mmCIF file with all atom_site columns, C-alpha atoms in Angstrom:
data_model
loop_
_atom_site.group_PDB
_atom_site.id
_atom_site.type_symbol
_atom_site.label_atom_id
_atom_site.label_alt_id
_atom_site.label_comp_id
_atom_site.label_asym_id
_atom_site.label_entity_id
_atom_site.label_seq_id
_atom_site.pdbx_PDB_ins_code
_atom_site.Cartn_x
_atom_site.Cartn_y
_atom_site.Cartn_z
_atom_site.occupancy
_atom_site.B_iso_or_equiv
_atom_site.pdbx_formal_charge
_atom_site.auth_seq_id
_atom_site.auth_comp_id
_atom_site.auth_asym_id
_atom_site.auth_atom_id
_atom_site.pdbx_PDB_model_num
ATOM 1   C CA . UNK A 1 1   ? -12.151 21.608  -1.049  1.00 0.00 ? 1   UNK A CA 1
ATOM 2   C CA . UNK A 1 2   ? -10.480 18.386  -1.971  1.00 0.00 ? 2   UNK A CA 1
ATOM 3   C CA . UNK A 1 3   ? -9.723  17.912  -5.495  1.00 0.00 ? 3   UNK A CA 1
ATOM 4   C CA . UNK A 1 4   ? -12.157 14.637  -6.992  1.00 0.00 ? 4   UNK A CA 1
ATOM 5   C CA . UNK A 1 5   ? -10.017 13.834  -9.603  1.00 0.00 ? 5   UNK A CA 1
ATOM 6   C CA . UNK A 1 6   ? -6.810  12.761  -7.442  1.00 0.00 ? 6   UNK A CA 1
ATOM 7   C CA . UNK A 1 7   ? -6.891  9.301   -6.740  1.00 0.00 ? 7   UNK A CA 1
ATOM 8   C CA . UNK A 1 8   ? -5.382  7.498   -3.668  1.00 0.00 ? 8   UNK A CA 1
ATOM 9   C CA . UNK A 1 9   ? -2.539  6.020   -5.589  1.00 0.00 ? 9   UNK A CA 1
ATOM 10  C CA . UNK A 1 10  ? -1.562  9.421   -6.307  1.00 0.00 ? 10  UNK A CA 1
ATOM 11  C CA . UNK A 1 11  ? -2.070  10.792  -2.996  1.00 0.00 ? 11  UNK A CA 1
ATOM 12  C CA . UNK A 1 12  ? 0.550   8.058   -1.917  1.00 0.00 ? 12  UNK A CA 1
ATOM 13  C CA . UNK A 1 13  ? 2.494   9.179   -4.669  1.00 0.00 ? 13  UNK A CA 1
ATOM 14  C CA . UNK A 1 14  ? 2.869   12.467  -3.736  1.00 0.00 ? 14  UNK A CA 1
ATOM 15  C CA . UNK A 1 15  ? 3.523   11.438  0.356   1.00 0.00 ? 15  UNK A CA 1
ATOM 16  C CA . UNK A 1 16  ? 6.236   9.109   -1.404  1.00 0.00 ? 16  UNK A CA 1
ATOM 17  C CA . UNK A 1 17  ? 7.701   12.369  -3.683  1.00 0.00 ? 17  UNK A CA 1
ATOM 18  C CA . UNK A 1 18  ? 7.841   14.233  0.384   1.00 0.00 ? 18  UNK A CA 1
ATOM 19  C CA . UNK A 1 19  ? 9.196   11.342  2.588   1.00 0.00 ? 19  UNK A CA 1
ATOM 20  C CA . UNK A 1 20  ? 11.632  11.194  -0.593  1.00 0.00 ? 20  UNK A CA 1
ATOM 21  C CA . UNK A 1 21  ? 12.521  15.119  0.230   1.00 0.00 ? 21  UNK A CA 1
ATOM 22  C CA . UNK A 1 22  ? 13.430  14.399  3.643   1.00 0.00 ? 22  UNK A CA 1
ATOM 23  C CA . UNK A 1 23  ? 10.110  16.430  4.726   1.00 0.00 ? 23  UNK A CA 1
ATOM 24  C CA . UNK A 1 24  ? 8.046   15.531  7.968   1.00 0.00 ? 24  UNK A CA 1
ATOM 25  C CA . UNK A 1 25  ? 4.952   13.805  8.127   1.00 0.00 ? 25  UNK A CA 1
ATOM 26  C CA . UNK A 1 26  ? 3.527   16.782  9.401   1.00 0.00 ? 26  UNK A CA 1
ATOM 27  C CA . UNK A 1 27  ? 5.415   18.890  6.611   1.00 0.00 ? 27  UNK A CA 1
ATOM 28  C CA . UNK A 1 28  ? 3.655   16.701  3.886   1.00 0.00 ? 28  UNK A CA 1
ATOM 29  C CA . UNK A 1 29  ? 0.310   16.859  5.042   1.00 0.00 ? 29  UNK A CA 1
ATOM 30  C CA . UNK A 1 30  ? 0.323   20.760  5.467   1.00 0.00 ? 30  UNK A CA 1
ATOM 31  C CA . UNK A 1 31  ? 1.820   20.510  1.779   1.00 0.00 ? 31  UNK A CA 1
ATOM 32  C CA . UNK A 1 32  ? -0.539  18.320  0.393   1.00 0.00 ? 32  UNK A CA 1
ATOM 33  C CA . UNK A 1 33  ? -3.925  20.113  1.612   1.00 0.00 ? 33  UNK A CA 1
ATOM 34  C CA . UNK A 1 34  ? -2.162  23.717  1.158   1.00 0.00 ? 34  UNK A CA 1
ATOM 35  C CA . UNK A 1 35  ? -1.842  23.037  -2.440  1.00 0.00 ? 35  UNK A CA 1
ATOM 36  C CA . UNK A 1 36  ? -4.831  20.413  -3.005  1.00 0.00 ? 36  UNK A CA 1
ATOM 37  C CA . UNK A 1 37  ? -7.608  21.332  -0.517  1.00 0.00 ? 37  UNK A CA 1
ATOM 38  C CA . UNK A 1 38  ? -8.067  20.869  3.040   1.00 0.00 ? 38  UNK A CA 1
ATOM 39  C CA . UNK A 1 39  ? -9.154  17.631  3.146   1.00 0.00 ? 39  UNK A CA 1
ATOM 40  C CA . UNK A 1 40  ? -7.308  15.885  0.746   1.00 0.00 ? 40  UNK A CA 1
ATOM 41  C CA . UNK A 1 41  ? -5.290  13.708  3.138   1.00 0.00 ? 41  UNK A CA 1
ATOM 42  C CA . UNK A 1 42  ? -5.706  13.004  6.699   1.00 0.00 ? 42  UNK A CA 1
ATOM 43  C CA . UNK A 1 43  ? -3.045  13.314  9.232   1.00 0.00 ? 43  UNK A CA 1
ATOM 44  C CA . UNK A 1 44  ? -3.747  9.947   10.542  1.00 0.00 ? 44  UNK A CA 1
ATOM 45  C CA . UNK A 1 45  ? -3.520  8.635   7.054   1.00 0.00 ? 45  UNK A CA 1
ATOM 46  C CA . UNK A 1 46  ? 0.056   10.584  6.391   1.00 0.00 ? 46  UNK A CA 1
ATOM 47  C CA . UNK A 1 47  ? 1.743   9.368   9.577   1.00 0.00 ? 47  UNK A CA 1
ATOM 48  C CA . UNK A 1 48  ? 0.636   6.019   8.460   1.00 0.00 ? 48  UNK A CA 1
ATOM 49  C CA . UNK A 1 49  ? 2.303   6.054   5.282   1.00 0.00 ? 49  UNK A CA 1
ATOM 50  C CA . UNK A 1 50  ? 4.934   7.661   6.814   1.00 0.00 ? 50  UNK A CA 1
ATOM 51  C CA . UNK A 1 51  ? 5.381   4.420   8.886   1.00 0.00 ? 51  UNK A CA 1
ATOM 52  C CA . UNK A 1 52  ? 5.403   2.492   5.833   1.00 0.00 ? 52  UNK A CA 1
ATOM 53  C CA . UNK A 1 53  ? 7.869   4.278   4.040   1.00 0.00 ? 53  UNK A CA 1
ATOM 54  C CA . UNK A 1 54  ? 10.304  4.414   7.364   1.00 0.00 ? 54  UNK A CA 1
ATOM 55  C CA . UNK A 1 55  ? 10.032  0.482   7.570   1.00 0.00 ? 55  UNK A CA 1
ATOM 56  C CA . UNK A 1 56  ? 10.819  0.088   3.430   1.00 0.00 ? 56  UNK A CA 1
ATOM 57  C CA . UNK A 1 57  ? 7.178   -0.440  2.728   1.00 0.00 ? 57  UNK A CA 1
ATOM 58  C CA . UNK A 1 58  ? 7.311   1.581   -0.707  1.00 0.00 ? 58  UNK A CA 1
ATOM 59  C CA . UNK A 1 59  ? 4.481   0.429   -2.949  1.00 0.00 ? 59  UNK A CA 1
ATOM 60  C CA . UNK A 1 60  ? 1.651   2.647   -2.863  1.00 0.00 ? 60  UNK A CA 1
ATOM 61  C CA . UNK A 1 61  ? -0.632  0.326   -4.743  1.00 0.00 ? 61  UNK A CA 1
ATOM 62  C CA . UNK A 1 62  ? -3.356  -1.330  -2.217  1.00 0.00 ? 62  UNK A CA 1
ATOM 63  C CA . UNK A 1 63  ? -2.165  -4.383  -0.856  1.00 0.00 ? 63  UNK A CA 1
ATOM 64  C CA . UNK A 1 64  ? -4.248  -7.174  -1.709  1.00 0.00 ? 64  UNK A CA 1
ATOM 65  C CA . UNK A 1 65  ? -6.966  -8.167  0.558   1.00 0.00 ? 65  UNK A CA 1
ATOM 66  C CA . UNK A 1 66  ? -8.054  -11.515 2.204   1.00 0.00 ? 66  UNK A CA 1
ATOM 67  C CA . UNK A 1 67  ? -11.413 -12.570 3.367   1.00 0.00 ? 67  UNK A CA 1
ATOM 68  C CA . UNK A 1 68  ? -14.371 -13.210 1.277   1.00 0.00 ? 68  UNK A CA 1
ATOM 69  C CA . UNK A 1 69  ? -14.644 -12.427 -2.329  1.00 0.00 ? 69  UNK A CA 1
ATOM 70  C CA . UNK A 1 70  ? -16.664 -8.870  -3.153  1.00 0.00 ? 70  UNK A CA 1
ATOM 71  C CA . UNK A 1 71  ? -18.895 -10.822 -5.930  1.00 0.00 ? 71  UNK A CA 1
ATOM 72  C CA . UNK A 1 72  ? -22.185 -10.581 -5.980  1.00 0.00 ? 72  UNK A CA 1
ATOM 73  C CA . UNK A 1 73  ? -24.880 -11.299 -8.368  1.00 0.00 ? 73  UNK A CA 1
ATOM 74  C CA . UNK A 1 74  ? -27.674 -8.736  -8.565  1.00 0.00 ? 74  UNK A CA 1
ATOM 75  C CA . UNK A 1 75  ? -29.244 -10.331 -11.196 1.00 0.00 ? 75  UNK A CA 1
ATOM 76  C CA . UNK A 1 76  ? -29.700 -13.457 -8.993  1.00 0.00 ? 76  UNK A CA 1
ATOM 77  C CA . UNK A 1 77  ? -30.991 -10.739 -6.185  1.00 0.00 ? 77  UNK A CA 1
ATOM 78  C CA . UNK A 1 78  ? -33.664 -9.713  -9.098  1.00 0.00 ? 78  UNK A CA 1
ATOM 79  C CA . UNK A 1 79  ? -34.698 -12.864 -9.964  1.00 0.00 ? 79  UNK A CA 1
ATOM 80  C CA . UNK A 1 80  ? -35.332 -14.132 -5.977  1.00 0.00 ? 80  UNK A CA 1
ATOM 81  C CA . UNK A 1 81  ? -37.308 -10.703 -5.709  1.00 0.00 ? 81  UNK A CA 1
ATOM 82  C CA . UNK A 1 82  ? -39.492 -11.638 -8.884  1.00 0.00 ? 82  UNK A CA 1
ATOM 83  C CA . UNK A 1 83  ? -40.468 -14.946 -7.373  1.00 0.00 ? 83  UNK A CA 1
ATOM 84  C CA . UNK A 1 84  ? -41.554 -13.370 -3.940  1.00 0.00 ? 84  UNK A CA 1
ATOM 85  C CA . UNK A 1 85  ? -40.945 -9.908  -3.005  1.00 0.00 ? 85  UNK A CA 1
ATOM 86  C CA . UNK A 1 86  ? -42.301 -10.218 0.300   1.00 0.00 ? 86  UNK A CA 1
ATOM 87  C CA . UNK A 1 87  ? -39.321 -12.129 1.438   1.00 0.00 ? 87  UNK A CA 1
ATOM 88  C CA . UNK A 1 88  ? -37.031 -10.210 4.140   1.00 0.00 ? 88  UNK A CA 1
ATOM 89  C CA . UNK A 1 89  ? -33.584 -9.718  3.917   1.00 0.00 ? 89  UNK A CA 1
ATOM 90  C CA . UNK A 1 90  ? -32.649 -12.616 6.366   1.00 0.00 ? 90  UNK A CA 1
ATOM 91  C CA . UNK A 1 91  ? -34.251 -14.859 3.863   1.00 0.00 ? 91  UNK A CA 1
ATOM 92  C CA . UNK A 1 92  ? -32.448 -13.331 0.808   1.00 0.00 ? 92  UNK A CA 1
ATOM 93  C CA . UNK A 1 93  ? -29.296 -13.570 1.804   1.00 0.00 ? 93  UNK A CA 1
ATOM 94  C CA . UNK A 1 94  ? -29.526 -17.178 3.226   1.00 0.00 ? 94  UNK A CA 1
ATOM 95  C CA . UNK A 1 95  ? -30.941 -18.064 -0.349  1.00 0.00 ? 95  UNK A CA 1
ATOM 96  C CA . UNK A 1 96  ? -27.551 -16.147 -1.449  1.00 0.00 ? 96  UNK A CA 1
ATOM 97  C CA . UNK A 1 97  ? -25.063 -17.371 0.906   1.00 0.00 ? 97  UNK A CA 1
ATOM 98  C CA . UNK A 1 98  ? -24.560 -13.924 2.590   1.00 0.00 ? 98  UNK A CA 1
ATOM 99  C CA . UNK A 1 99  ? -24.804 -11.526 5.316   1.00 0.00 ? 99  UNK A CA 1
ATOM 100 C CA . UNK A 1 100 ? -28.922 -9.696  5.279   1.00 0.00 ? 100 UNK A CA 1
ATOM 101 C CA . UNK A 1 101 ? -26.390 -6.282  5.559   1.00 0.00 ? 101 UNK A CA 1
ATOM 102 C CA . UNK A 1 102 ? -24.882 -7.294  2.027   1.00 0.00 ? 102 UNK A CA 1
ATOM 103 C CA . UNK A 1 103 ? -28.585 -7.901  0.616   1.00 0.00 ? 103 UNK A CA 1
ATOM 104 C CA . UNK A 1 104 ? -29.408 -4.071  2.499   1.00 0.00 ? 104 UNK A CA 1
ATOM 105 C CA . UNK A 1 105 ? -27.082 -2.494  0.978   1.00 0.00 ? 105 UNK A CA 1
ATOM 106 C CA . UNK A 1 106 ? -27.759 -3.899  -2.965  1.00 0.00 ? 106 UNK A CA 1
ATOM 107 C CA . UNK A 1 107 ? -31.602 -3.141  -2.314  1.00 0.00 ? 107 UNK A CA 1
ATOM 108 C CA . UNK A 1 108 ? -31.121 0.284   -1.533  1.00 0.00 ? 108 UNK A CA 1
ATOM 109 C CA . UNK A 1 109 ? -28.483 0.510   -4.448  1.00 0.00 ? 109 UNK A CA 1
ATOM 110 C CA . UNK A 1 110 ? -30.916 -0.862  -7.022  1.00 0.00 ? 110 UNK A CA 1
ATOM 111 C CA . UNK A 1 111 ? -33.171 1.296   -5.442  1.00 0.00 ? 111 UNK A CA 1
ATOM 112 C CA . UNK A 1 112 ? -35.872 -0.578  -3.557  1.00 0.00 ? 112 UNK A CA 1
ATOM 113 C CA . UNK A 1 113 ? -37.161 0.047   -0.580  1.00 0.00 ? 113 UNK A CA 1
ATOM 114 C CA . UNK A 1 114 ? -39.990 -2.236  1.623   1.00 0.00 ? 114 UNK A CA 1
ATOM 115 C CA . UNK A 1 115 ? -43.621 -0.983  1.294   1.00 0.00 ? 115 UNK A CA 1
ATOM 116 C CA . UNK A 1 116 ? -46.163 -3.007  3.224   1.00 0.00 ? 116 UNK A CA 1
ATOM 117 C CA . UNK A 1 117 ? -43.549 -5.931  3.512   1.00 0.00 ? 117 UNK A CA 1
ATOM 118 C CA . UNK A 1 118 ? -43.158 -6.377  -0.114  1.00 0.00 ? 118 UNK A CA 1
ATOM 119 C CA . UNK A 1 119 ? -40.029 -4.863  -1.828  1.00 0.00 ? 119 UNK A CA 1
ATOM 120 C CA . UNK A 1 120 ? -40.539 -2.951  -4.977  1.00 0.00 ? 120 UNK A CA 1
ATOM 121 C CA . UNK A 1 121 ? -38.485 0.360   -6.535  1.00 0.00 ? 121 UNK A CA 1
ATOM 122 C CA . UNK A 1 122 ? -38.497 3.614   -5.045  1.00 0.00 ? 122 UNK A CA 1
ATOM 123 C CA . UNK A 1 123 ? -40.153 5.992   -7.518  1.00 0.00 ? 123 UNK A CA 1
ATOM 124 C CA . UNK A 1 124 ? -41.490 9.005   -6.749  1.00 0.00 ? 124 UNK A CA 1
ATOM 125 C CA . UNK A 1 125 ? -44.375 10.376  -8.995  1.00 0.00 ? 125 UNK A CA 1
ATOM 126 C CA . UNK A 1 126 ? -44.086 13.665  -10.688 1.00 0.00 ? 126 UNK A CA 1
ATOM 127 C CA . UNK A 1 127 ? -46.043 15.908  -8.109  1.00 0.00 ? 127 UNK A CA 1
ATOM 128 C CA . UNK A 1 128 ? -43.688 14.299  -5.805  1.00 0.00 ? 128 UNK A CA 1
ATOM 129 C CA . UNK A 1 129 ? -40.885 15.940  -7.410  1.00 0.00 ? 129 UNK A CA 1
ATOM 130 C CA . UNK A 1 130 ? -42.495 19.202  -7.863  1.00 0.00 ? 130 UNK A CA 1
ATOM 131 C CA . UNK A 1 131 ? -43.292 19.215  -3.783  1.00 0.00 ? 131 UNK A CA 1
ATOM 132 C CA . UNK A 1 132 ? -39.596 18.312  -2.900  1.00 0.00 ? 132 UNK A CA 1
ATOM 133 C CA . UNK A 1 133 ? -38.453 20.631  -5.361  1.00 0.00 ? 133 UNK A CA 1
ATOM 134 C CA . UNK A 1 134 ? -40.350 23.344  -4.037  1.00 0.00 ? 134 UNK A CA 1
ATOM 135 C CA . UNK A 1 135 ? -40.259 22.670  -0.484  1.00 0.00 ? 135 UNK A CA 1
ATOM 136 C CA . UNK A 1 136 ? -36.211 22.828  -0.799  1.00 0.00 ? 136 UNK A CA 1
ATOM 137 C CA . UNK A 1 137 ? -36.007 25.921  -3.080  1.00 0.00 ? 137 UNK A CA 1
ATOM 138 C CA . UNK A 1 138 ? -38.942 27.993  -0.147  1.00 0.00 ? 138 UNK A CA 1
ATOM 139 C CA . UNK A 1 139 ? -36.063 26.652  2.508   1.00 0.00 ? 139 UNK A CA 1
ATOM 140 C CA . UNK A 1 140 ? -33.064 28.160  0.914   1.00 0.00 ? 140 UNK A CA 1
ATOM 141 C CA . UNK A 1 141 ? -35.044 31.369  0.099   1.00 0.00 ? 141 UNK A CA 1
ATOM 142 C CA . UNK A 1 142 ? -35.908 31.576  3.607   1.00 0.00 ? 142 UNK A CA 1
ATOM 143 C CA . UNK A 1 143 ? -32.380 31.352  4.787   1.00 0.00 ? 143 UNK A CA 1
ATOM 144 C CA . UNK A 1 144 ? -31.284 33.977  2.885   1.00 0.00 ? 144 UNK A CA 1
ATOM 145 C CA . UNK A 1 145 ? -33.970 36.494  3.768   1.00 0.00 ? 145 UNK A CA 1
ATOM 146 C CA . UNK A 1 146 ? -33.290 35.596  7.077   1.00 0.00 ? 146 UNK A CA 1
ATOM 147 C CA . UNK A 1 147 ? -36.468 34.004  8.416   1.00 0.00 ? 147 UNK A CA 1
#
């Protein structure tokens, strides 16, 4: 298992320290997942940076991006849902100046979810819980006796 605490920057770092060795791409990636995990790096991401480094590319900070700007103002994406919350995403995100998939994806991260065409948070009661819990904890005891 891949260790959570290593970030990209240091994986880079680390494919930097065994390009700097004189190892192969394919050396560094067995080294990196023998002592980190198996899936701490890809191969496809290794050669990569292995093309980098070959063509003097030797930052391994991100490289900044162009495009739009990643703002956006959930607050504003409260308040629209306050005044109507029967509007679809479509119209959200036109009121926002975005895509609807932007407006998805921050609904389902402030956790709401569309429930007879209004949207309003996900919240499960506490018998709800219970059930789930239950239902999952009869499933795993039934795997392990087998049935």
């Amino acid at each position: 298992m891949a260790n959570p605490n290593l970030t990209k920057e240091n994986l880079r770092t680390f494919l930097r320290y065994e390009f700097d060795r004189g190892s192969t791409a394919t050396q560094a990636f067995e080294n990196i997942n023998n002592t980190y995990g198996e899936v701490t790096i890809g191969k496809a991401t290794t050669y990569r940076w292995y093309e980098k480094f070959n063509n003097g590319e030797f930052s391994v900070e991100d490289a900044p991006r162009s495009g739009r700007t990643v703002e956006f103002d959930e607050g504003q994406l409260e308040e629209l849902l306050e005044e109507d919350n029967r509007q679809t995403t479509r119209e959200l995100a036109e009121q926002m100046g975005c895509c609807h998939g932007t407006i998805e994806n921050h609904l389902k991260k402030m956790g709401k979810v569309q429930k007879y065409g209004a949207w309003v948070p996900r919240v499960l009661t506490q018998q709800q819980k219970q059930n789930a819990c239950n239902r999952l904890l009869n499933r795993h005891l039934n795997r392990r006796q087998g049935l």
